[in-house]
Short mmCIF file of C-alpha atoms and ligand atoms in Angstrom, two decimals:
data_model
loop_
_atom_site.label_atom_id
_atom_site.label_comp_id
_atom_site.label_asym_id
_atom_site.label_seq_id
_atom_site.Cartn_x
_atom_site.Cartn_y
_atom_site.Cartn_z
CA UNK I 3 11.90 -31.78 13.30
CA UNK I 4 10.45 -28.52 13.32
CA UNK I 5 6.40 -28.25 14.06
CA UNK I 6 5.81 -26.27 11.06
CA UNK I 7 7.47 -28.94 9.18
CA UNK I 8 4.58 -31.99 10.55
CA UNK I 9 2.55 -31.34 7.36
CA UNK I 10 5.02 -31.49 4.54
CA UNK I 11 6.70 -34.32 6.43
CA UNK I 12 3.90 -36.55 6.74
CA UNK I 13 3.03 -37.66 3.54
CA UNK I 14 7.01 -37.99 2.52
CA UNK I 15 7.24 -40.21 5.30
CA UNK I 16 3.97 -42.18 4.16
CA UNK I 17 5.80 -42.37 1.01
CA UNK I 18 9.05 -43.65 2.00
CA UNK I 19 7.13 -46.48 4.18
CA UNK I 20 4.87 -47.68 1.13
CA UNK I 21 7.52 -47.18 -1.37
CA UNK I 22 6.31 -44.61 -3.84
CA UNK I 23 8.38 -41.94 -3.62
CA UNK I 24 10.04 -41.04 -6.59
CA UNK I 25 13.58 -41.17 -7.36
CA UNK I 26 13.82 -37.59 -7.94
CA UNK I 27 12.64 -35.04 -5.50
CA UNK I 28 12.92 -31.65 -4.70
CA UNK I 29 12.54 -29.99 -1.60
CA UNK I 30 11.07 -25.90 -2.35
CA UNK I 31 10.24 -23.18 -0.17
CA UNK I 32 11.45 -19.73 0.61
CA UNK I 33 15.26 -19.72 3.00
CA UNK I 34 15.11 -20.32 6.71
CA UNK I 35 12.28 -22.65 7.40
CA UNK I 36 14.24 -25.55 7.70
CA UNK I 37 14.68 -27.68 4.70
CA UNK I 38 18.13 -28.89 5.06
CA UNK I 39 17.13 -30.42 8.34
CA UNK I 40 14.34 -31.37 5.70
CA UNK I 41 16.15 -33.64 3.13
CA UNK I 42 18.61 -34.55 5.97
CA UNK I 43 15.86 -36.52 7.94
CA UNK I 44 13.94 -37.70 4.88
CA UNK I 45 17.62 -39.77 3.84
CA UNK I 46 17.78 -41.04 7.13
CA UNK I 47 13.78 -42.20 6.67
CA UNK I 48 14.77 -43.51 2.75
CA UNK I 49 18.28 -45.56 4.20
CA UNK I 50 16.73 -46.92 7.56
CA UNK I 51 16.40 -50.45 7.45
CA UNK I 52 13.44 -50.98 8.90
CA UNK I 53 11.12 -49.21 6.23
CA UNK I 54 7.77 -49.92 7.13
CA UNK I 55 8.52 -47.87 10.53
CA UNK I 56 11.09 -45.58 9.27
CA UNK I 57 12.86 -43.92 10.74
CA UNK I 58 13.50 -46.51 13.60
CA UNK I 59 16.72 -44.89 15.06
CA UNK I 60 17.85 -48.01 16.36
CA UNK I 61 19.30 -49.60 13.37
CA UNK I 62 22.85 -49.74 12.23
CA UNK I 63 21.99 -47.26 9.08
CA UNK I 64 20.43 -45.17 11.23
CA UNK I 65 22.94 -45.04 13.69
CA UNK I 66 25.41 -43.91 10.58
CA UNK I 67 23.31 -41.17 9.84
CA UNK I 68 22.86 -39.95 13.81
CA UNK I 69 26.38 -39.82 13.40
CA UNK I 70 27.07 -37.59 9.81
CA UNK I 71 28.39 -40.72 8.22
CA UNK I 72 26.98 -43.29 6.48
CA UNK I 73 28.30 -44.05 3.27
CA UNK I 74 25.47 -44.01 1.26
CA UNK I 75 24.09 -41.03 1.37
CA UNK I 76 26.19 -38.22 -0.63
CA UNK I 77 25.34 -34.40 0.25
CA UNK I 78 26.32 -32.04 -2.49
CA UNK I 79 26.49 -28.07 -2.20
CA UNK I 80 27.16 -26.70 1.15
CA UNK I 81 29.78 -24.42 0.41
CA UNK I 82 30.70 -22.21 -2.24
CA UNK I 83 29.13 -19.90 -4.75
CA UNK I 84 28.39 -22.33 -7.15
CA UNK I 85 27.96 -26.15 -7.99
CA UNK I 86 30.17 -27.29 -11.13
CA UNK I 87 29.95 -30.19 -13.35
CA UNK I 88 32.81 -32.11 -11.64
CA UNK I 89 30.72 -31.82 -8.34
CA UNK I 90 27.52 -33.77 -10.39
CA UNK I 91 29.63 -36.10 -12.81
CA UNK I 92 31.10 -37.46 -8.81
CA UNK I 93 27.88 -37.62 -7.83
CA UNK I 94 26.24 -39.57 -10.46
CA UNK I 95 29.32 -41.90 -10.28
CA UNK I 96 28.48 -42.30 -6.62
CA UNK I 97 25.30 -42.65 -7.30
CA UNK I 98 25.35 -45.65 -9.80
CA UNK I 99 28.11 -47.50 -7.56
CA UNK I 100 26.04 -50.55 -5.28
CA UNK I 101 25.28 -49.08 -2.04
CA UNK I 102 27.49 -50.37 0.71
CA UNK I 103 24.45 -51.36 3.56
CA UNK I 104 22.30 -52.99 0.50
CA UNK I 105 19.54 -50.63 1.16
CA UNK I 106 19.67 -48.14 -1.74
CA UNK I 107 21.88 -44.65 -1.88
CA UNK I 108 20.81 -40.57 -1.32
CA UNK I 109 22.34 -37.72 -3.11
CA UNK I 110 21.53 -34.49 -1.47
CA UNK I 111 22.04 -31.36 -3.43
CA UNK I 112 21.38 -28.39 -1.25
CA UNK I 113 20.98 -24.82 -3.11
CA UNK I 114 20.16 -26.34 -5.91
CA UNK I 115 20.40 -23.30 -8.07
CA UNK I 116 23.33 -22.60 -7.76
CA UNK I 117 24.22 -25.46 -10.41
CA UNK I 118 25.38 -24.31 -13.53
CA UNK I 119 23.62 -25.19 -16.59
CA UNK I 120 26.45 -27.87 -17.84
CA UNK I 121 26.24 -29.28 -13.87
CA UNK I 122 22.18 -29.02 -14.35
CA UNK I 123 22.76 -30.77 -17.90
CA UNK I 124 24.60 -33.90 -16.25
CA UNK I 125 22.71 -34.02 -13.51
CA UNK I 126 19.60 -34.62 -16.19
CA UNK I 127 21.39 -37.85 -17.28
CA UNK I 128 21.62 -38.76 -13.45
CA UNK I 129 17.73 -38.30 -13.01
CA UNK I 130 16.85 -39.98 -16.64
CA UNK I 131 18.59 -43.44 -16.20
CA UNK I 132 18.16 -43.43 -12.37
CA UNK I 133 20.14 -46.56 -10.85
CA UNK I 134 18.66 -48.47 -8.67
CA UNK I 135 17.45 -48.02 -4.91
CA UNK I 136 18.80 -44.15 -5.86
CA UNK I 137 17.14 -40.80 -4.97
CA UNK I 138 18.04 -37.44 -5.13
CA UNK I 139 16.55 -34.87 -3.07
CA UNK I 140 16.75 -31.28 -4.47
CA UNK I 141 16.70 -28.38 -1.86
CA UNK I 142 16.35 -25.04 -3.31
CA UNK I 143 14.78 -21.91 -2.12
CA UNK I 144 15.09 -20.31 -5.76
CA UNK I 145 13.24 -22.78 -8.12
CA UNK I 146 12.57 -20.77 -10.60
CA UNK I 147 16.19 -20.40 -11.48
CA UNK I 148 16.07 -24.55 -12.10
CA UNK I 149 16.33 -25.96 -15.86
CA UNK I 150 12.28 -26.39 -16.64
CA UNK I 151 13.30 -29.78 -17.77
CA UNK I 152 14.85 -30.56 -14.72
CA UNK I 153 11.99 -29.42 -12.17
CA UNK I 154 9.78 -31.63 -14.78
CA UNK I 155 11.13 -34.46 -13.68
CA UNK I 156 11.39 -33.87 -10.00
CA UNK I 157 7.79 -34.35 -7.59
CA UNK I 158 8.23 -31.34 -6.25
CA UNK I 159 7.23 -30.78 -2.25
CA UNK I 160 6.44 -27.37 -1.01
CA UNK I 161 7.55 -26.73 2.45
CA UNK I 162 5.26 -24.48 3.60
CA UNK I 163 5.65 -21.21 5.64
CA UNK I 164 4.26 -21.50 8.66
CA UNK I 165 1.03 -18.88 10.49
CA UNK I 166 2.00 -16.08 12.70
CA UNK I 167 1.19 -17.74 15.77
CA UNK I 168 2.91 -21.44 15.09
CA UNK I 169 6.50 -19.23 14.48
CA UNK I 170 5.99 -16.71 17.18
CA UNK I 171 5.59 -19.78 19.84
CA UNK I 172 8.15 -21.31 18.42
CA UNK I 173 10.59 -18.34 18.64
CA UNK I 174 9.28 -18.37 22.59
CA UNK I 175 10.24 -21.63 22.86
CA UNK I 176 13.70 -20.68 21.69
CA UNK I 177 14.08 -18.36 24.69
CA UNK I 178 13.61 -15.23 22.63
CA UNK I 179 11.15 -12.71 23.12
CA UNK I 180 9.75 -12.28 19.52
CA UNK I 181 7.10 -9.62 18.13
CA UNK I 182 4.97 -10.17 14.91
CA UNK I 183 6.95 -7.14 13.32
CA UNK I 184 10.20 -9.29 14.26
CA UNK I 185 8.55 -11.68 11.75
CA UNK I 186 7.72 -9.30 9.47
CA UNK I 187 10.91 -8.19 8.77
CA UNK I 188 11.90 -11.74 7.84
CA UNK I 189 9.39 -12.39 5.43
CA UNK I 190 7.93 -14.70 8.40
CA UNK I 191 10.70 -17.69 8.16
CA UNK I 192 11.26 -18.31 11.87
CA UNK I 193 15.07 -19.48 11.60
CA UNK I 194 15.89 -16.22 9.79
CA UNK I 195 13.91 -14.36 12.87
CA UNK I 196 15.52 -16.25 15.58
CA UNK I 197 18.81 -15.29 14.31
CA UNK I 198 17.98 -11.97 13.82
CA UNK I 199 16.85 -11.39 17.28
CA UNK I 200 19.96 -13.15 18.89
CA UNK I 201 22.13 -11.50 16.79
CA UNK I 202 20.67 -7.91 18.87
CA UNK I 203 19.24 -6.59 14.97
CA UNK I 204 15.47 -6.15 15.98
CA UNK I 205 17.41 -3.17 19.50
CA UNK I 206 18.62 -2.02 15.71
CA UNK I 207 15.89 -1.84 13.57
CA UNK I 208 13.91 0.50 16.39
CA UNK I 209 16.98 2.63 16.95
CA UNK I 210 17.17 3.31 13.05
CA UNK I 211 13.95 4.01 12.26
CA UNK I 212 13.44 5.75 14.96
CA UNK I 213 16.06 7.91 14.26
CA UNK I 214 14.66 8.04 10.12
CA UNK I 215 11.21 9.35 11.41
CA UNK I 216 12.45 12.08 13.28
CA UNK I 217 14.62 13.50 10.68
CA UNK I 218 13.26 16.86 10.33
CA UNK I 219 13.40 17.75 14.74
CA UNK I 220 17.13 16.03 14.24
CA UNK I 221 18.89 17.11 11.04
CA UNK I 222 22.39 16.14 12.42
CA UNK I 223 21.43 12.13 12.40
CA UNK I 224 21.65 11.91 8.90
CA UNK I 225 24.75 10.63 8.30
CA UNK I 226 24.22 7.87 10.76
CA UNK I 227 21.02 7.22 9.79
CA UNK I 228 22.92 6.63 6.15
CA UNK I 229 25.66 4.49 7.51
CA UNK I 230 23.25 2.54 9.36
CA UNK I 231 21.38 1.81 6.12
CA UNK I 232 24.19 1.02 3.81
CA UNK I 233 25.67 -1.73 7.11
CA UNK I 234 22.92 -4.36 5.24
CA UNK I 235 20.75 -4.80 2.14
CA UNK I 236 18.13 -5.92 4.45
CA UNK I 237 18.24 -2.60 6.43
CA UNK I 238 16.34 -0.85 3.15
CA UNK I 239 13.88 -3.40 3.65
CA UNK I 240 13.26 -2.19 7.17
CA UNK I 241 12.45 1.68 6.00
CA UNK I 242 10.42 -0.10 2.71
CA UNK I 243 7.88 -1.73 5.75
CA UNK I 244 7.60 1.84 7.21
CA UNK I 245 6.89 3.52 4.48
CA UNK I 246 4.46 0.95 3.10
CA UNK I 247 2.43 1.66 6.88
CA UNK I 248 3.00 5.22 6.66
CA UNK I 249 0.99 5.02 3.34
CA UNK I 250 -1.65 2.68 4.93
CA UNK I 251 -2.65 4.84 7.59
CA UNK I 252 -2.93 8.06 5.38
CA UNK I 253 -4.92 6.45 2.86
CA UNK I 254 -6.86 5.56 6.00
CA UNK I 255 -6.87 1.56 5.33
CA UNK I 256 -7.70 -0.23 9.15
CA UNK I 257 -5.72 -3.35 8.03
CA UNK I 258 -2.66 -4.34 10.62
CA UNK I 259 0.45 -3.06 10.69
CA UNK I 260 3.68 -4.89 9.68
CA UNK I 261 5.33 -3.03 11.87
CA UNK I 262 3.29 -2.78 14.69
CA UNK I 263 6.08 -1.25 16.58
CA UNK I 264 6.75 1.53 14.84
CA UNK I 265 3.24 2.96 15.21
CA UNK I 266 4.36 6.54 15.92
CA UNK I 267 6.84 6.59 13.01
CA UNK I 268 4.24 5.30 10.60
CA UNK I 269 2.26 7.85 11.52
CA UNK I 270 4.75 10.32 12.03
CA UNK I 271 5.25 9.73 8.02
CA UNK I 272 1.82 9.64 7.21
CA UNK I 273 2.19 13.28 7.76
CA UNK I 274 3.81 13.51 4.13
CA UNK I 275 0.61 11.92 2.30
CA UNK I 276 -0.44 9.58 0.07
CA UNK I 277 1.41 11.20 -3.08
CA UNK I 278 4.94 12.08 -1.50
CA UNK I 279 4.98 8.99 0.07
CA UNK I 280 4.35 6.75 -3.04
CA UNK I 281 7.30 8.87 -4.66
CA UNK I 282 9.86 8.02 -1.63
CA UNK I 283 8.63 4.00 -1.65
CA UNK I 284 9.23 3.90 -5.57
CA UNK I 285 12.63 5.89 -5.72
CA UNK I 286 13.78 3.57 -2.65
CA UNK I 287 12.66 0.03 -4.48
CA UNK I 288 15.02 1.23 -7.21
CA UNK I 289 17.57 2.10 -4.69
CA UNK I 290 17.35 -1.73 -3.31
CA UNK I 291 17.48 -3.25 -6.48
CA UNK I 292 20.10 -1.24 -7.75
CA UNK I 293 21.96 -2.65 -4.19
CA UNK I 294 21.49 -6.01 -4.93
CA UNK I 295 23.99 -8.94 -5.01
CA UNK I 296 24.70 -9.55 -8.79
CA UNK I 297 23.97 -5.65 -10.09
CA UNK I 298 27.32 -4.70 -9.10
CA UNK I 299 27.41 -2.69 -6.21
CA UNK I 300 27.17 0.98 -7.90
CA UNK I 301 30.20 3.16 -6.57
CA UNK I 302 27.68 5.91 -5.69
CA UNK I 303 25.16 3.88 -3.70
CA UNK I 304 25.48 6.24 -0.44
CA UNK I 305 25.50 9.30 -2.70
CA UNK I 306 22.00 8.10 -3.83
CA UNK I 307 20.90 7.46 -0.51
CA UNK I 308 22.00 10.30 1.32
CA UNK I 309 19.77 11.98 -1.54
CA UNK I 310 16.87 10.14 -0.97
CA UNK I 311 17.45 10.58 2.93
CA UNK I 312 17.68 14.67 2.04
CA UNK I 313 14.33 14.56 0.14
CA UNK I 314 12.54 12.71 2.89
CA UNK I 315 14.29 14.62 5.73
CA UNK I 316 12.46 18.41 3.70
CA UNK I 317 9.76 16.56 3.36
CA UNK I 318 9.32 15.95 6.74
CA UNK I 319 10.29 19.67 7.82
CA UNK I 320 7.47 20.95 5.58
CA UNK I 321 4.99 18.11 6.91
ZN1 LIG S 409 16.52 -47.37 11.08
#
């Protein structure tokens, strides 16, 4: 169980020893702090046999679930792009079977929203007429794209994310030397950083933006500076950080730095001023979302950018 996880896990645990849970639960927080591991333990805690000191992790139930297969607990969403009716109507049919060890059943539906609104609409039934020892945990990272009626009948549980210097210790732990702007650039989730920096993206990030801020003394790095933007969605992010510190330190705020790194290119940018950078930060948020998954990835996406890139790069000659 991950530390950042102690408070959230707690009380669920409390509640699966007295018995009040309720039979419908659902598991929120932003992606990458760990809430698959989440529900995954919390079913182990619900089917252990010994409840008053669950988990025990001697029993034979939790034994099963040590080993990925006990028979009453049902998991519901890891793969594809979406979760269909047929996927629910199994589950509820699972669901209002006996369970096989006598000590009630789990359905675990992970990306929750990603059920369609007929799946969402069965599962309703599922949660209405619940049968049983039966819960269902809901894990979503999106809950706002959850049928209203559906969250209403759900105790939700907010998995929190957790301070600067819980993750960054963490990360240590992991054997990976990990900055604060490391975290920025993951909106903070720890999982999403530590793949990040194994993966050899943060030896990126520098390179590119690096390369971005010194457009005007290097004209020819343009088109790489482009390709290395398009590569990932998440690479627009990067510059969006830079820019938003470039306009902190003209305006003169003292407030940190997300990307305390990247000092010299924020300030490097700050050169611009307030105005011209506001522009550049506005035309590149409609850049992003005109990027993003679902809009249809626009057939002139680079054209736009290198644009964008041109009108920063004279800016910064004439800065
Ligand atoms: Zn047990």
């Amino acid at each position: 169980m991950y530390a950042w996880l102690t408070p959230v896990w707690q009380p669920l645990l409390q509640g699966v020893r007295e018995r009040h849970l309720g039979h419908g639960l659902l598991l929120k927080g932003m992606a990458g702090l760990g809430k698959r591991e989440l529900a995954a333990e919390l079913a182990t805690a619900l089917l252990c046999q010994h409840t008053s000191n669950a988990p025990c992790g001697m029993c034979h139930a939790c034994e099963l679930n040590a080993a990925g297969s006990h028979s009453d607990l049902h998991v519901v969403g890891r793969e594809g792009r979406s979760i269909g009716i047929d996927a629910i109507r199994e589950l509820s049919r699972i669901m209002s079977e006996s369970a096989r060890l006598g000590h009630g059943k789990v359905a675990i539906i992970e990306r929750a929203e990603l059920m369609t609104e007929a799946a969402a609409n069965a599962l309703l039934k599922t949660l209405e007429e619940p049968a049983g020892e039966a819960t269902l945990i809901l894990v979503s990272s999106r809950p706002e794209r959850l049928l209203p009626t559906l969250l209403s009948r759900c105790q939700q549980w907010l998995v929190p994310l957790p301070d600067t210097d819980t993750a960054l210790a963490w990360l240590n732990e992991q054997g990976v030397t990990a900055t604060p702007a490391a975290l920025s650039v993951n909106q903070g989730s720890p999982l999403q950083t530590l793949e990040y920096l194994q993966g050899g993206a943060d030896d990126k990030r520098l390179a590119l933006l690096a390369e971005l801020a010194s457009l005007a003394e290097t004209p020819t790095h343009l088109a790489r500076v482009q390709t290395g933007l398009l590569e990932q969605p998440v690479h627009l992010v990067w510059v969006q950080l830079l820019l938003q510190d470039a306009l902190q330190t003209a305006l003169g705020v003292n407030a940190p730095l997300k990307l305390d790194d990247c000092r010299a290119q924020s300030e490097r940018l700050a050169r611009l001023g307030a105005m011209a950078l506001h522009e550049l930060n506005s035309e590149l948020l409609a850049l992003r979302r005109s990027l993003q998954p679902g809009q249809g990835r626009p057939m002139n996406a680079g054209l736009q950018l290198s644009q964008w890139l041109r009108r920063l790069q004279r800016a910064l000659t004439h800065s």
